[in-house]
Each structure stands twice: as structure tokens, then as C-alpha cells.
XYZ file of C-alpha atoms in Angstrom:
635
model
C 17.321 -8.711 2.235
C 17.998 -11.294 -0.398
C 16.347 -14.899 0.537
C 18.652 -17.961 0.084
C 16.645 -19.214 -2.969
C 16.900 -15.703 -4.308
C 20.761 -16.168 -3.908
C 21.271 -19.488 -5.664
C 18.921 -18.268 -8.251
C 20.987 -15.244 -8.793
C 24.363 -17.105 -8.996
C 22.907 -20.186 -11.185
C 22.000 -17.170 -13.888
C 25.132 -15.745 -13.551
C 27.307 -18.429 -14.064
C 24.995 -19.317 -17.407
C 25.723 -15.514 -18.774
C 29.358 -16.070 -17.917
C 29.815 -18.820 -19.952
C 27.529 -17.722 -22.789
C 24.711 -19.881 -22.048
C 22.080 -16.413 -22.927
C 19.504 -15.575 -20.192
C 21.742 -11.441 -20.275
C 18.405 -9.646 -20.345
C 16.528 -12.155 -17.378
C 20.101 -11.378 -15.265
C 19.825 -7.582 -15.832
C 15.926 -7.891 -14.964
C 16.719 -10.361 -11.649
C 19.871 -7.465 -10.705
C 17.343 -5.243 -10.303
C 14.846 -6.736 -8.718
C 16.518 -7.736 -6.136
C 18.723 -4.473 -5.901
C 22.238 -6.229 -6.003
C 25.698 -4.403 -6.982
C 26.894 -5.492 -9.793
C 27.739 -2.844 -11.857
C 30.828 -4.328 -13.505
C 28.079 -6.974 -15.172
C 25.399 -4.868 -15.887
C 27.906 -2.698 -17.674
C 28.953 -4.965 -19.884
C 25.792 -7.530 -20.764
C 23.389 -4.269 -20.511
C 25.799 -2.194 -23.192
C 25.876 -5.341 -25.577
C 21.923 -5.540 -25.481
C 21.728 -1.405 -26.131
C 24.867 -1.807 -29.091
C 22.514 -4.273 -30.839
C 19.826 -2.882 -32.754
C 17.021 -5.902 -32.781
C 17.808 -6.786 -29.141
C 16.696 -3.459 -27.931
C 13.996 -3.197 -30.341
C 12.798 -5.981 -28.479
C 12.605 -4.568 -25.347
C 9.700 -2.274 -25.396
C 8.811 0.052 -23.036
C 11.560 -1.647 -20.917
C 14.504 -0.171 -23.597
C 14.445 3.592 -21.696
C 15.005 0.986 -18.045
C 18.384 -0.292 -19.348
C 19.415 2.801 -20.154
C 18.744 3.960 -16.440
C 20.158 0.505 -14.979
C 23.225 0.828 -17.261
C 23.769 4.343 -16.799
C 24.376 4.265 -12.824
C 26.322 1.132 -13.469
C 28.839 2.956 -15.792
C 28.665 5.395 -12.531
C 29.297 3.101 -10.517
C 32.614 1.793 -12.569
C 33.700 5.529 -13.400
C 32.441 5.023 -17.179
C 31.524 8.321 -17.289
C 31.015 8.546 -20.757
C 29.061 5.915 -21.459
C 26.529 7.183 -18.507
C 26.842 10.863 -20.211
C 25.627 8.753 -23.612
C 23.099 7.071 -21.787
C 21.468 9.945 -19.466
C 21.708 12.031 -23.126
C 19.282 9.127 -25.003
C 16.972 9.280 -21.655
C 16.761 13.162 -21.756
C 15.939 13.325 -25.490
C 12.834 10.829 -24.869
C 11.765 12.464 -21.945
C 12.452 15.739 -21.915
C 10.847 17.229 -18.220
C 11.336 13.852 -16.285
C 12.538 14.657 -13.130
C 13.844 10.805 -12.778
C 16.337 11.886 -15.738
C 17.461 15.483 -13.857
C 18.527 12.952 -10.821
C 20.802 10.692 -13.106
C 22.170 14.031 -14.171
C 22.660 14.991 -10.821
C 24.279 11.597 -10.033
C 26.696 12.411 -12.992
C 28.106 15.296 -11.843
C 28.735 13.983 -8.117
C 30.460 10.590 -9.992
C 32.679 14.071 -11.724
C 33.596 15.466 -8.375
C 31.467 18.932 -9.159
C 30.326 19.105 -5.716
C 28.863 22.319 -5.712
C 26.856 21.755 -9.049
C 25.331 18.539 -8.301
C 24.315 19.956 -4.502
C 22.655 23.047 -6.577
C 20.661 20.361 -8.554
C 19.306 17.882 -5.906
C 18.523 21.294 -4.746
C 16.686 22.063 -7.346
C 15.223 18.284 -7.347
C 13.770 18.838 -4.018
C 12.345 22.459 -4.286
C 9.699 20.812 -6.808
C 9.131 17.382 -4.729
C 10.732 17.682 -0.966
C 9.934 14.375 0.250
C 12.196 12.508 -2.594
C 13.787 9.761 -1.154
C 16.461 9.371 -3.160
C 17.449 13.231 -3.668
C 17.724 13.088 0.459
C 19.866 9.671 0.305
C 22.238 10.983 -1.985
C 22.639 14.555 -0.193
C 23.958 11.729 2.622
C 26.250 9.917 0.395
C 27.500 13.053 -0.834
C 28.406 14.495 2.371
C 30.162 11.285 3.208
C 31.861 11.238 0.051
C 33.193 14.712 0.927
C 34.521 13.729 4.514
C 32.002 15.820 5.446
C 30.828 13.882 8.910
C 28.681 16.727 10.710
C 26.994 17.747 7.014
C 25.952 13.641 6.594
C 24.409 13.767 10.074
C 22.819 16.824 9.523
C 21.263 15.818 6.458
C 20.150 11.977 8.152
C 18.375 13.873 10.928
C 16.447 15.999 8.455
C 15.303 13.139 6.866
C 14.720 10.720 9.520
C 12.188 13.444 10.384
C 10.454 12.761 7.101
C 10.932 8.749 6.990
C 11.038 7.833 10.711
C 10.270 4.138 9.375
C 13.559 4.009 7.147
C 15.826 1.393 9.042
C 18.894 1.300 6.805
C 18.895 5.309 7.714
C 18.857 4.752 11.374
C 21.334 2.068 10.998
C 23.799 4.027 8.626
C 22.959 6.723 11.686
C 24.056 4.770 14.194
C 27.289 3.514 12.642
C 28.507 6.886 11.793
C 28.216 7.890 15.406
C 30.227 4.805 16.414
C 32.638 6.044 14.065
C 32.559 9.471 15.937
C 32.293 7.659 19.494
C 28.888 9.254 20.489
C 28.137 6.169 21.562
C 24.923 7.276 23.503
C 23.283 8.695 20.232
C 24.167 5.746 18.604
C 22.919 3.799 21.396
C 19.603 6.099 20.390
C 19.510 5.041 16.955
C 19.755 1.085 17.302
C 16.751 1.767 20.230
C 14.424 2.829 16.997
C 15.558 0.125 15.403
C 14.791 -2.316 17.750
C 11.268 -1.010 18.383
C 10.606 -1.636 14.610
C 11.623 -4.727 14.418
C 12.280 -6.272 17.462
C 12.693 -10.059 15.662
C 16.233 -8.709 13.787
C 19.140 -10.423 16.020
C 21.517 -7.720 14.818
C 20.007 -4.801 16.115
C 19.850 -6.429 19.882
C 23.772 -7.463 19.263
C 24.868 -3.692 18.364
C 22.338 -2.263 20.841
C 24.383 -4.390 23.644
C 27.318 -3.674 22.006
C 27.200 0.322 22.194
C 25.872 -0.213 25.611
C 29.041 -2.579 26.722
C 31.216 0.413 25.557
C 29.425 3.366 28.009
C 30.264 0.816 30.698
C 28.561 1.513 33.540
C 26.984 -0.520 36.408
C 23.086 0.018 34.421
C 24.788 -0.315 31.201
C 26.434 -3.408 31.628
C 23.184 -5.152 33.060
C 20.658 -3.795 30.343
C 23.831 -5.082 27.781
C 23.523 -8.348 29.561
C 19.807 -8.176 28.766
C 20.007 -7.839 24.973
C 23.170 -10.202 24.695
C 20.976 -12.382 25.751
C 18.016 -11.981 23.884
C 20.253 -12.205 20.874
C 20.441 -15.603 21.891
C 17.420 -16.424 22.264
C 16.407 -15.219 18.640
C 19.145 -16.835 17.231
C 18.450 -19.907 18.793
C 21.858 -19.752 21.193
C 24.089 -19.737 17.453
C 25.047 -16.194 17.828
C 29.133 -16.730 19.754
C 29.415 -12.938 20.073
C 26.442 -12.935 22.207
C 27.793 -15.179 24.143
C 30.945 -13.933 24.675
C 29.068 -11.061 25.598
C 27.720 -12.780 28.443
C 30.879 -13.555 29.977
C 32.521 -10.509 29.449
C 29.190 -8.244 30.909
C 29.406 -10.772 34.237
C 32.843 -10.117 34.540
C 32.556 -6.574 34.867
C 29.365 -6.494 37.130
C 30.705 -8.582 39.407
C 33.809 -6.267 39.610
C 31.650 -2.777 39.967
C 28.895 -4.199 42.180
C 31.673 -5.297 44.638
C 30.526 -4.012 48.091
C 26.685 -2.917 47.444
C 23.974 -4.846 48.240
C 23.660 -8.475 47.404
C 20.283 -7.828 44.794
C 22.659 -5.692 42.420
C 25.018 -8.616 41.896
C 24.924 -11.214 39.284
C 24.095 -14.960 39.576
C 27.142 -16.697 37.692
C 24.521 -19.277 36.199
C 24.222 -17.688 33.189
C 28.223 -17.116 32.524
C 28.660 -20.438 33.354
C 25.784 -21.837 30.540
C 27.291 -19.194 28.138
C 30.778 -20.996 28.763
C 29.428 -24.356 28.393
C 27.540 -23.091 25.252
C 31.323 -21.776 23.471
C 33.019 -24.771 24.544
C 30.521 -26.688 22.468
C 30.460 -24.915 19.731
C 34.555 -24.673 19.623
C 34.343 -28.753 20.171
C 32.220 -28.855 17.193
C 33.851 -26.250 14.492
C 37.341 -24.635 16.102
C 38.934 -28.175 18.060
C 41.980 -26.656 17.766
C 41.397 -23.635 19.306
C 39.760 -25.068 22.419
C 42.507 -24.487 24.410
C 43.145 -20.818 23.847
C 38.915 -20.543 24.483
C 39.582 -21.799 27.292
C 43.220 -20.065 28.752
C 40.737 -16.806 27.822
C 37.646 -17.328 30.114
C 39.914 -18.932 32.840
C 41.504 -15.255 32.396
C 38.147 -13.479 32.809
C 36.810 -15.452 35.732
C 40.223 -14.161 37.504
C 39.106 -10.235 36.744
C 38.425 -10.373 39.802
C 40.175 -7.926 42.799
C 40.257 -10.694 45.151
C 41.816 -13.513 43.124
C 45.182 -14.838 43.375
C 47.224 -13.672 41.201
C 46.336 -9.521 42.365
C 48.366 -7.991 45.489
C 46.332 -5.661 47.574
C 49.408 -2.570 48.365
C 49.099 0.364 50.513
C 50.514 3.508 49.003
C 52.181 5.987 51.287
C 55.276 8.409 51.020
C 57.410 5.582 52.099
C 55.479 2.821 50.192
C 56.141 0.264 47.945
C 57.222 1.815 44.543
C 57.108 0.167 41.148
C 60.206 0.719 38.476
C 61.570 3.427 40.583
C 57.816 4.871 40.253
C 55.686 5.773 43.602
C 52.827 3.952 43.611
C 50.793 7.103 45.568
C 51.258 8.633 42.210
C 48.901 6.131 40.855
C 45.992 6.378 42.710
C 44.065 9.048 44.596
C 42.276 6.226 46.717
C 43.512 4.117 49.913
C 43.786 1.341 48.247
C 45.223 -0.171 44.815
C 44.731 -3.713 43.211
C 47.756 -4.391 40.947
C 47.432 -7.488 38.498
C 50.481 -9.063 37.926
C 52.262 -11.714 35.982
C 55.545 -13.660 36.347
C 58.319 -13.060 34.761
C 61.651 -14.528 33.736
C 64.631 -12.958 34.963
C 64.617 -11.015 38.390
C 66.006 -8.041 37.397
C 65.645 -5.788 34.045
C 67.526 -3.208 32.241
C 67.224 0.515 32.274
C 66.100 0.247 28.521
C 63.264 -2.784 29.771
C 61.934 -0.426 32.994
C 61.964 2.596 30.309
C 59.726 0.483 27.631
C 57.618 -1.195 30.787
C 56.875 2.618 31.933
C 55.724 3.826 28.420
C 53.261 1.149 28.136
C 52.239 1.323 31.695
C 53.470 -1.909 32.515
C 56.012 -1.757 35.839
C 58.055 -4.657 37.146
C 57.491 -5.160 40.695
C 59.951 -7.527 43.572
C 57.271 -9.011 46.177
C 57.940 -12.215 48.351
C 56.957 -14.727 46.041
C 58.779 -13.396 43.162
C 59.458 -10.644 40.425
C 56.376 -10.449 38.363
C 55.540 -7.832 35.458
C 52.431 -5.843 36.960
C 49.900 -3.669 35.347
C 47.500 -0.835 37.236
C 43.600 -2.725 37.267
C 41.901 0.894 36.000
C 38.505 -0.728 37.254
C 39.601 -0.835 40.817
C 41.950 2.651 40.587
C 39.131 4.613 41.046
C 35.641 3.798 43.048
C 34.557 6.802 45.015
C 31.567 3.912 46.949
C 34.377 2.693 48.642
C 36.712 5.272 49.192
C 33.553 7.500 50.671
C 32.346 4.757 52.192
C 29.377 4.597 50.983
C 28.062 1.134 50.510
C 24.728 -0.091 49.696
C 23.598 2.849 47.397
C 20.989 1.456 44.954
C 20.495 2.625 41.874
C 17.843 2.041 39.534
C 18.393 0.866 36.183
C 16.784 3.600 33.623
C 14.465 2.051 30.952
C 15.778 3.433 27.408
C 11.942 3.823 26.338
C 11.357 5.387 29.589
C 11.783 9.032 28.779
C 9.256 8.181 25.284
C 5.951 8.637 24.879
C 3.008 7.127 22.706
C 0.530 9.355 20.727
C -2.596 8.294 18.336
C -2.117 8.657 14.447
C -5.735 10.204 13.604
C -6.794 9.864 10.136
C -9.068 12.681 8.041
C -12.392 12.112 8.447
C -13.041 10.901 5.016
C -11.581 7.329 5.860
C -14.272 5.201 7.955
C -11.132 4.411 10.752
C -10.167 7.447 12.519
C -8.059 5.338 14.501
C -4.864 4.352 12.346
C -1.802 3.564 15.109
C 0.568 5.036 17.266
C 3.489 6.636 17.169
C 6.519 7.149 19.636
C 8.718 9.577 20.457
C 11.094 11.870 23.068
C 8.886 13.858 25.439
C 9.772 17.088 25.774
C 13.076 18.171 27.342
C 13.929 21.728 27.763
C 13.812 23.285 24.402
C 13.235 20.355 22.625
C 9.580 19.797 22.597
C 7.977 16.535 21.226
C 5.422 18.082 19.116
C 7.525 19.003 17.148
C 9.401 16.038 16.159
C 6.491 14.538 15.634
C 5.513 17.262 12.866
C 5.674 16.311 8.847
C 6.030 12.375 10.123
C 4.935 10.425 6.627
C 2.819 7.175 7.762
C 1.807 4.213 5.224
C -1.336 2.521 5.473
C -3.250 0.481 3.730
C -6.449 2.061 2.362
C -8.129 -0.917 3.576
C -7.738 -0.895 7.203
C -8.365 2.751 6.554
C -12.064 1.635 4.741
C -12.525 -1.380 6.695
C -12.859 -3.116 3.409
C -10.230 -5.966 1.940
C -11.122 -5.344 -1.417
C -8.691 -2.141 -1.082
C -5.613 -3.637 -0.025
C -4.096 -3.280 -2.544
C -4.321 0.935 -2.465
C -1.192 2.347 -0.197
C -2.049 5.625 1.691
C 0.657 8.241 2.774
C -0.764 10.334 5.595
C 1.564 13.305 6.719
C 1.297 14.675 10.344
C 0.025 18.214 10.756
C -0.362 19.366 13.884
C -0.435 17.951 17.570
C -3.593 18.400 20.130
C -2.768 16.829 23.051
C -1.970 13.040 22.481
C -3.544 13.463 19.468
C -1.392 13.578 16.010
C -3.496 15.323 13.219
C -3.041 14.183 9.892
C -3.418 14.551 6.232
C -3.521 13.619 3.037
C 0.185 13.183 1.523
C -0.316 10.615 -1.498
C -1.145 7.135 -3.069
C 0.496 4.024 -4.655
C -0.403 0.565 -5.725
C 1.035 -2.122 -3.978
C 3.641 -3.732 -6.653
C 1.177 -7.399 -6.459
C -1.596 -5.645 -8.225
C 0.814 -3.774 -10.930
C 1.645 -7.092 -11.768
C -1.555 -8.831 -11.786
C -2.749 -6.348 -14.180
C -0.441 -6.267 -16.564
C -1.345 -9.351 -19.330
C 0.045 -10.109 -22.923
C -2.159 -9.099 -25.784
C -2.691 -6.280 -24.670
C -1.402 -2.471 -24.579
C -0.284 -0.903 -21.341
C -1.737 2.828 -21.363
C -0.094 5.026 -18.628
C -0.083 9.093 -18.433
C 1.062 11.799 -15.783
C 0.358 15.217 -15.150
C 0.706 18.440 -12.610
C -2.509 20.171 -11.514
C -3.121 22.582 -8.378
C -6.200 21.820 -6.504
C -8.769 24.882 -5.310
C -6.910 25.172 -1.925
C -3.483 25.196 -3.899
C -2.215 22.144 -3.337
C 0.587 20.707 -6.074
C -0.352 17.222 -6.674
C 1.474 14.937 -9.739
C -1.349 11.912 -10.856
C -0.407 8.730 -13.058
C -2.930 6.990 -14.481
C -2.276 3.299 -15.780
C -5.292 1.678 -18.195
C -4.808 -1.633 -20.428
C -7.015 -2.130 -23.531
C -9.504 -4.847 -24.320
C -11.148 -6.607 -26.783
C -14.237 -5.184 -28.409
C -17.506 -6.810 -28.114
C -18.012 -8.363 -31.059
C -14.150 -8.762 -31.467
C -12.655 -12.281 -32.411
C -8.928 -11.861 -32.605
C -7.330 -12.775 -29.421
C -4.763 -9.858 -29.540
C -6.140 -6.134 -29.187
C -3.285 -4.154 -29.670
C -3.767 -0.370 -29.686
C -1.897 2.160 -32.266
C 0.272 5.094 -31.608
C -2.178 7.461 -32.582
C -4.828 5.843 -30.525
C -2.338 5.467 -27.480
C -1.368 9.174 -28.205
C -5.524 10.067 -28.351
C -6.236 8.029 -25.504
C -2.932 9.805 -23.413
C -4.370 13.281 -24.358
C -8.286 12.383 -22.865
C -6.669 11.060 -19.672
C -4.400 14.648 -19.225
C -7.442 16.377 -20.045
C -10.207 14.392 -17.638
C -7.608 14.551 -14.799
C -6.936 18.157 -15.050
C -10.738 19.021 -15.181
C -11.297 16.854 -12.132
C -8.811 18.198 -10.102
C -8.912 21.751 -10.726
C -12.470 22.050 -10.017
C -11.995 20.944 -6.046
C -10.141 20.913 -2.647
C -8.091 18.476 -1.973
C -10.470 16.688 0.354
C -13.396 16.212 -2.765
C -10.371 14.988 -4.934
C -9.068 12.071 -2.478
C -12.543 11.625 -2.167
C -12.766 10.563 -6.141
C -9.619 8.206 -5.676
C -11.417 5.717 -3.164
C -14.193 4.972 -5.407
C -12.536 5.165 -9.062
C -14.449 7.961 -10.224
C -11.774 9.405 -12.357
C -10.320 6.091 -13.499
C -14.353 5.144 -14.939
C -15.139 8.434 -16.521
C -11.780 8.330 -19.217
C -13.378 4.642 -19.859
C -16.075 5.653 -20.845
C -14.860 8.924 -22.788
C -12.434 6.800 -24.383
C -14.623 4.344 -25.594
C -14.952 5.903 -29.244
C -11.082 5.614 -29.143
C -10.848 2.270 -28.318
C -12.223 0.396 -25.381
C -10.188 0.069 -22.651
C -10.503 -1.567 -18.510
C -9.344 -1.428 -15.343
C -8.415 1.946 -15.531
C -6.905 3.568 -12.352
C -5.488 6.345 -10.647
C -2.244 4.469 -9.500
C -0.342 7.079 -8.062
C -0.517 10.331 -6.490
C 2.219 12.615 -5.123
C 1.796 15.708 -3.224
C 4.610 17.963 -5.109
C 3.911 21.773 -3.240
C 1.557 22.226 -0.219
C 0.148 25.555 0.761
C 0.693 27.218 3.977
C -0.624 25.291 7.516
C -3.858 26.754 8.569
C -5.481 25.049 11.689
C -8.808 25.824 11.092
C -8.437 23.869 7.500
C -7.196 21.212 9.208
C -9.890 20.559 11.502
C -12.365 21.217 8.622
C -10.254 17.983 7.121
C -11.097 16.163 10.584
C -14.805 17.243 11.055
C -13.801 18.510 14.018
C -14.190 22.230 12.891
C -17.545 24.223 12.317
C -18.512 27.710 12.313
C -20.070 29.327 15.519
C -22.629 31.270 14.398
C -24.653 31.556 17.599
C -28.076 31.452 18.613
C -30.689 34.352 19.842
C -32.142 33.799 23.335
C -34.854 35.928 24.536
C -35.168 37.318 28.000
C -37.889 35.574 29.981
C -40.861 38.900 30.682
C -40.128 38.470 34.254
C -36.199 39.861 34.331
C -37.615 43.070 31.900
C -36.264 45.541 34.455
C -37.060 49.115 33.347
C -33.564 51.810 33.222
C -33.938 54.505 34.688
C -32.087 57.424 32.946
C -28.716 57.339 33.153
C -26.388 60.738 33.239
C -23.029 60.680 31.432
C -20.453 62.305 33.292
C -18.989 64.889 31.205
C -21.889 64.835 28.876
């Protein structure tokens, strides 16, 4: 979400590149940081900064970033060609960048070649399957395609990956409004909610989806969240409160006849209505009086107010428009709402029109009015069976859930890293395994127990299940984006290098390593600015020291170097001949390819696993008991 000051900062730089005050390349820089859409913009200030030669020389290492930012923009605004120019410069620098195959990917969905760009995200996600963005635009290609089931197919599989995503849950839950599967959408905004239970908007749809079920329980738990919508919005929230009114209204209409504990107190309507008319006094004065004609309106949904008639049906009862009213109701009784009308009588073509929209005109004592079947009152099998007083508890949505423990590998110092919820087991569905390949983020230093490691981010994956118990492992690394930035200095040169390596138990890992120069001891120029052939000598040592480190052990020994920087201080001190560099690190690891699951590896990984080999035990001389000889039968 975009802060307020973020906003006015965004549109104050704007409005200077507009009207050609300069600032294009701090806009482009600000557009992406903050992840707003606007491509149109970045199209055109990010093409004039590539067109001129000394403006991207400039740039740096931040040149081949425009290109990206510019080349989904020109996506975005169906410049295809300029993105096919852009992706072609990108491809030619980096050759076997996988970043580069998904702009290509991107291009060819922006074409309409469906089938080719689903064969490359394919191919995207055969070499790294947990790539966010590969799995995001499977979505958005579905969608694209009309393809409704295909989109929800491909959200579940990777909520199952990213349970913590909330714009997936969300973009979840709205296309199954869309559908009107209003209970798995009702689902959806119920994981929301237990994320982040301080977002307003998630209680307001949550109430919403419930409102629409309908529903004795449904209306009272919507009641609920309308009004704790209120609450965190400070009572500013008017669809909330509408809310409130219209939930009373219809639980005081279906708990008509049961016991007095299932009905509502009308205390809250009636501080919700005060709350509206105060807030339409304040900003709406003119529409007070249709605010109020409306809830005047609702406080009469009501079967026992004045303006309803209470009519027996029968073969010689009342009929309405010619029509039998038995024909509109399988119960004893019917509650018509009606409203006056004009002239006594109507036309053939009026009745025909009134029938069609289920409206019927009806003669009764006090007048013609134009009356309409109540549908809440047509059908209630409590009082037609008469069965009154039935109670029936209201179901907790987090009822049918349950809680397990996120266990770490036994290498960390806290075993102990949270919990995790999900659906117990129903039938075939069994929760252990929707809790399997769950990707958690933690911070290595509530893992160590040590602040000075905050700024390390650990991805554990879950394994296996035992009991309440979710196993995990080992699933990669990052640097929190704070200490990228804290490291990176002038007068100096930012090293970084990548490469693939396959650990002893054949795991696929990709490693960056990020190192800055420094000045030499005896050094007195300020700047210490490495060359390309040192930066290319230096890139080489680090491919080489990685690769011999990780080759040469399990998986386990090689996390094990990443906690203490035992990698990151040995290419210091190989590349000190080179030129001397510091804080050299291991910033990022990504499990590409993991072997096969094997249990007893997994324990191994926990410490909860060791060999039984077995012990002798010698038979105490008083239970030697001497054989006799024995005779096989058939011997």
C-alpha cells in the first residue's frame, strides 16, 4: 500500500516531469519503488533516457533496469516492438538469465500466443517451481483467456506454496463472488482476516459474503464483523453501518417465533441509525430525507406492521390479478406487502406487466393497493411444522481448523518457530496434506536467538507431518532490503556473482554473492574503484570458492557455512592479491531442484533420527537351562 506522503511525493514529481522541470530518472526510480502503473509515463520518459547516449551511460549498472521497467511498460501499452527491442538488448547482455526468459514469456502472452508463452512459464518453472511471478502470471493468463476454472486451479496450486500471499487470497475470493460460490469465498476472506485481522476491508467483505448466504447464523456472525468494521474504522465506515440495519432487519424477521435469546436487541440498529443520520447531516444534507424514507422502510420489514395483510389461501380464497393466491404458497399462511395505488382499477395490459414482474394489484377494505409476495415469510417450515423454540448454534468459521507447530532443523538454536492453521481432515481431504510444501519466512534471528542476524531472511519449506508436529527444511535465504542498502556506499565498486551447484545429497541450489571493495592500507585516495579485469578476476574466485564449498557437502554442512560467513570470509581473503575487498556475503540462496523425500533424511535434519545398532546382553548363569536333544520330525 502506498502511504499518503508517498502519494503527494509521487504526484509533486510528476507534475515537475510534466512540465519539464527534470527529475525523469528519480520518477522512473520512485514508479518502481513503490510499484505504481504507469506505463504510459515510463514509456515515454524511460525511452528518452535509453534514445540518449550520455544519459544512459550514466546509469550504470542501473541501464539493464530501465530496459526491464520500460520493456513491460511498452507491454503494458501494446508497444510491442519497442519491448521486442528492449527484451533483445537484455538477452544479448545476459544471455542464460532466467529474469530475461520471463519478459520473453510476458511478450508472447502481450501477442496473444497462448500456447507458446504457457510452454515457456512451463519451462520457467521446471528449473525454479516456487517462482512467484511465473505462478502469478499462469493466473493472469487464465483470466485473460476467460478461462475461470483454469485461474482457480492455478490460485489453489499456489496458495499451497504461498499460504501468506494476501492479494492471492483476495483476487481468490473475488473471483468466486464473481462465480457466486459465495461460501468459498466466504473461505478465502476467513484467511485473510486471520492474517491481518487490523485491515477494515477484509471484515466488510467477510460480512458482506456472509449477508448474501442469508441465513439465521449468517446474518448474526455478519452482524458481528459489520460491526467490528466499525470499530476499526473508528464508526467512519457507512457501509458497515448500513450493514447493521439491514442484518437486524432480517433477524428480527427469521427469529420470529423461537426463543427470546435468538432475537436481536434493536440498540444497536438504532445507534447505527443515529450514526448515518449524522454523518448525512454533516456531508449529504440533501439527501437526509431519502436516508431517512429508507430506514423508516426497513424498520417496517416487518410481518406484523401496518402496511402487510395477513390472507388465508383456500380454493375459494382471495385471489390477486385474477391469480389464486394458494398458488403462491405451500404454507397456511401468507404475508403480502402492499402499497397504494392511484386508480382503483387497471387495464388488462397493467395486470399483464404487474404479473411478469410479480407485482399483483389487490381490492381489500381500505383500498386498492399494488402488492408484492414477502419471499421471507412465503416459506418457514418452524412455523408451518410447528416447531418453535428450536435452537441452533451458531458455527464458529475457525471451528472446523486446527493449529500445528512449525519445527525448525536442528541446526537453528529455536526449534520452536510458530504455528500454522489449517482444515482438519474431512473425508478424503486430509490436513496433512495441505499443510505439505507450505514456504514459511523467518528471521534468522529469532531462529539464532541473536539480533545481530536480523537482517538474514530464512525460507523453511514443510516436509512432512508427525502428529501436530510440521517438519521442516531448508528452502533458501535473502537479505532484508535495509541492509542491501546500508551497504551499498559511493566510492566504491559493487562486486556481485551467481552460480548453480548440486550439493552431495543432490540438492539444486542457485547462490549470489554481493562484496564491495575498500581502500588499501596504506591507500590515500578517497575513491577505490576496481577495474574490469579485476571485477572480472575477482567474479571468477567467487564462482570458483562457491562451487568448491558446496559440492563438497550436504545440504545441512552448507546452511551451516551461511550462518557464520564462512564462504563470504574465505573469497576475502583469496581475493586479497586481487584487490582488497569487505563485507562480503552470501546474500541469497534459492533452492532450484530438490531430490526425492526420504523420511529418514529428514529426521537426520531434525536430530531426531539415529541408527539402532543394538546392544549384547548376556544371560544371567542362573537361567543356563541345558536342551535336551531335540528330534526333527521328518528328519
Amino acid at each position: 500500500m502506498v502511504s499518503k506522503s508517498e502519494e503527494s511525493q509521487l504526484k509533486s514529481l510528476e507534475n515537475q516531469v510534466d512540465n519539464g522541470g527534470g527529475g525523469d530518472w528519480d520518477y522512473l526510480c520512485l514508479v518502481r519503488k513503490l510499484k505504481v502503473r504507469r506505463s504510459d509515463k515510463v514509456l515515454k520518459y524511460g525511452l528518452a533516457i535509453l534514445n540518449d547516449s550520455r544519459k544512459r551511460s550514466g546509469l550504470g549498472q542501473e541501464e539493464w533496469t530501465l530496459y526491464e521497467q520500460v520493456a513491460i511498460a511498452a507491454m503494458d501499452c501494446q508497444c510491442l516492438e519497442v519491448a521486442k527491442d528492449c527484451i533483445k538488448v537484455l538477452r544479448k547482455k545476459f544471455s542464460d538469465s532466467k529474469r530475461v526468459g520471463k519478459l520473453e514469456a510476458m511478450l508472447l502472452e502481450a501477442k496473444g500466443s497462448w500456447a507458446e508463452a504457457e510452454k515457456a512459464y512451463s519451462s520457467l518453472l521446471e528449473d525454479n517451481p516456487v517462482d512467484q511471478v511465473v505462478h502469478k502470471r499462469r493466473v493472469a493468463m487464465a483470466r485473460a483467456q476467460g478461462n475461470i476454472s483454469g485461474a482457480i486451479e492455478w490460485l489453489n496450486k499456489y496458495l499451497e506454496i504461498f499460504m501468506a500471499d494476501n492479494d492471492a487470497w483476495r483476487e481468490l475470493a473475488e473471483i468466486y463472488i464473481s462465480l457466486q460460490m459465495y461460501k468459498q469465498a466466504a473461505f478465502c476472506y476467513e484467511e485473510l482476516i486471520l492474517s491481518q485481522p487490523t485491515v477494515p476491508i477484509y471484515h466488510l467483505a467477510y460480512a458482506d459474503v456472509l449477508y448474501t448466504l442469508g441465513g439465521l447464523e449468517n446474518l448474526q456472525t455478519a452482524k458481528k464483523y459489520y460491526a467490528s468494521t466499525i470499530d476499526l474504522t473508528g464508526g467512519k465506515n457507512t457501509r458497515a453501518l448500513f450493514g447493521i440495519c439491514l442484518c437486524t432487519s432480517g433477524i428480527g424477521q427469521l427469529a420470529k417465533g423461537r426463543n427470546k435469546e435468538e432475537k436481536e436487541s434493536p440498540e444497536l440498529q438504532s445507534l447505527a441509525v443515529t450514526a448515518l443520520e449524522k454523518d448525512y447531516k454533516q456531508r449529504a444534507p440533501d439527501k437526509l430525507s431519502l436516508l431517512t424514507t429508507a430506514l423508516k422502510k426497513l424498520s417496517k420489514r416487518n410481518p406484523t406492521s401496518s402496511n402487510n395483510h395477513e390472507v388465508e389461501p383456500g380454493p375459494g380464497g382471495c385471489s390477486l390479478s385474477g391469480v389464486p393466491l394458494s398458488q403462491f404458497s405451500a404454507g397456511p399462511r401468507v404475508y403480502i406487502n402492499c402499497l397504494p395505488v392511484l386508480s382503483v382499477a387497471a387495464s388488462a395490459s397493467q395486470t399483464q406487466t404487474l404479473a411478469s414482474s410479480h407485482l399483483f394489484a389487490a381490492t381489500w377494505p381500505s383500498g386498492t393497493y399494488l402488492c408484492f409476495l414477502n419471499s421471507v415469510f412465503r416459506k418457514n417450515k418452524r412455523i408451518s411444522k410447528g416447531k418453535k423454540g428450536g435452537k441452533k448454534k451458531a458455527s464458529d468459521p475457525f471451528a472446523k481448523k486446527d493449529w500445528y507447530d512449525i519445527k525448525a532443523p536442528s541446526l537453528f538454536n529455536q526449534r520452536q518457530v510458530g504455528k500454522t492453521l489449517v482444515t482438519r481432515t474431512q473425508g478424503t481431504k486430509i490436513a496433512s496434506e495441505g499443510l505439505k510444501h507450505r514456504v514459511f519466512e523467518v528471521s534468522l534471528a529469532d531462529l539464532q536467538k541473536d539480533e545481530d542476524n536480523a537482517y538474514r531472511k530464512i525460507r523453511l519449506r514443510a516436509e512432512d507431518v508427525q502428529g501436530r508436529n510440521v517438519l521442516t527444511n531448508f528452502w533458501g535465504m535473502d537479505f532484508t532490503t535495509d541492509k542491501l542498502r546500508s551497504l551499498v556506499r559511493k566510492w566504491q565498486t559493487l562486486i556481485e556473482a551467481h552460480v548453480d551447484v548440486k550439493t552431495t545429497d543432490n540438492y539444486t541450489l542457485r547462490m549470489f554473492c554481493i562484496a564491495f571493495t575498500r581502500r588499501r592500507s596504506n591507500q590515500v585516495k578517497r575513491t577505490c574503484y576496481a577495474q574490469s579485469s579485476q571485477i572480472r578476476q575477482i567474479r571468477r574466485k567467487m564462482r570458483e570458492i562457491m562451487i568448491n564449498q558446496a559440492t563438497s557437502c550436504d545440504l545441512k554442512e552448507l546452511v551451516s557455512k551461511f550462518i557464520p560467513e564462512v564462504i563470504g570470509k574465505e573469497i576475502e581473503k583469496a581475493t586479497t592479491s586481487i584487490y582488497p575487498l569487505q563485507n562480503v556475503f552470501i546474500r541469497k540462496v534459492k533452492i532450484l531442484k530438490a531430490p526425492k523425500f526420504d523420511l529418514g533424511k529428514l529426521m537426520e535434519v531434525h536430530g531426531d533420527y539415529s541408527e539402532d545398532i543394538g546392544t549384547k546382553v548376556e544371560r544371567p548363569a542362573e537361567d543356563i537351562v541345558v536342551e535336551a536333544e531335540t528330534e526333527v520330525v521328518g528328519a
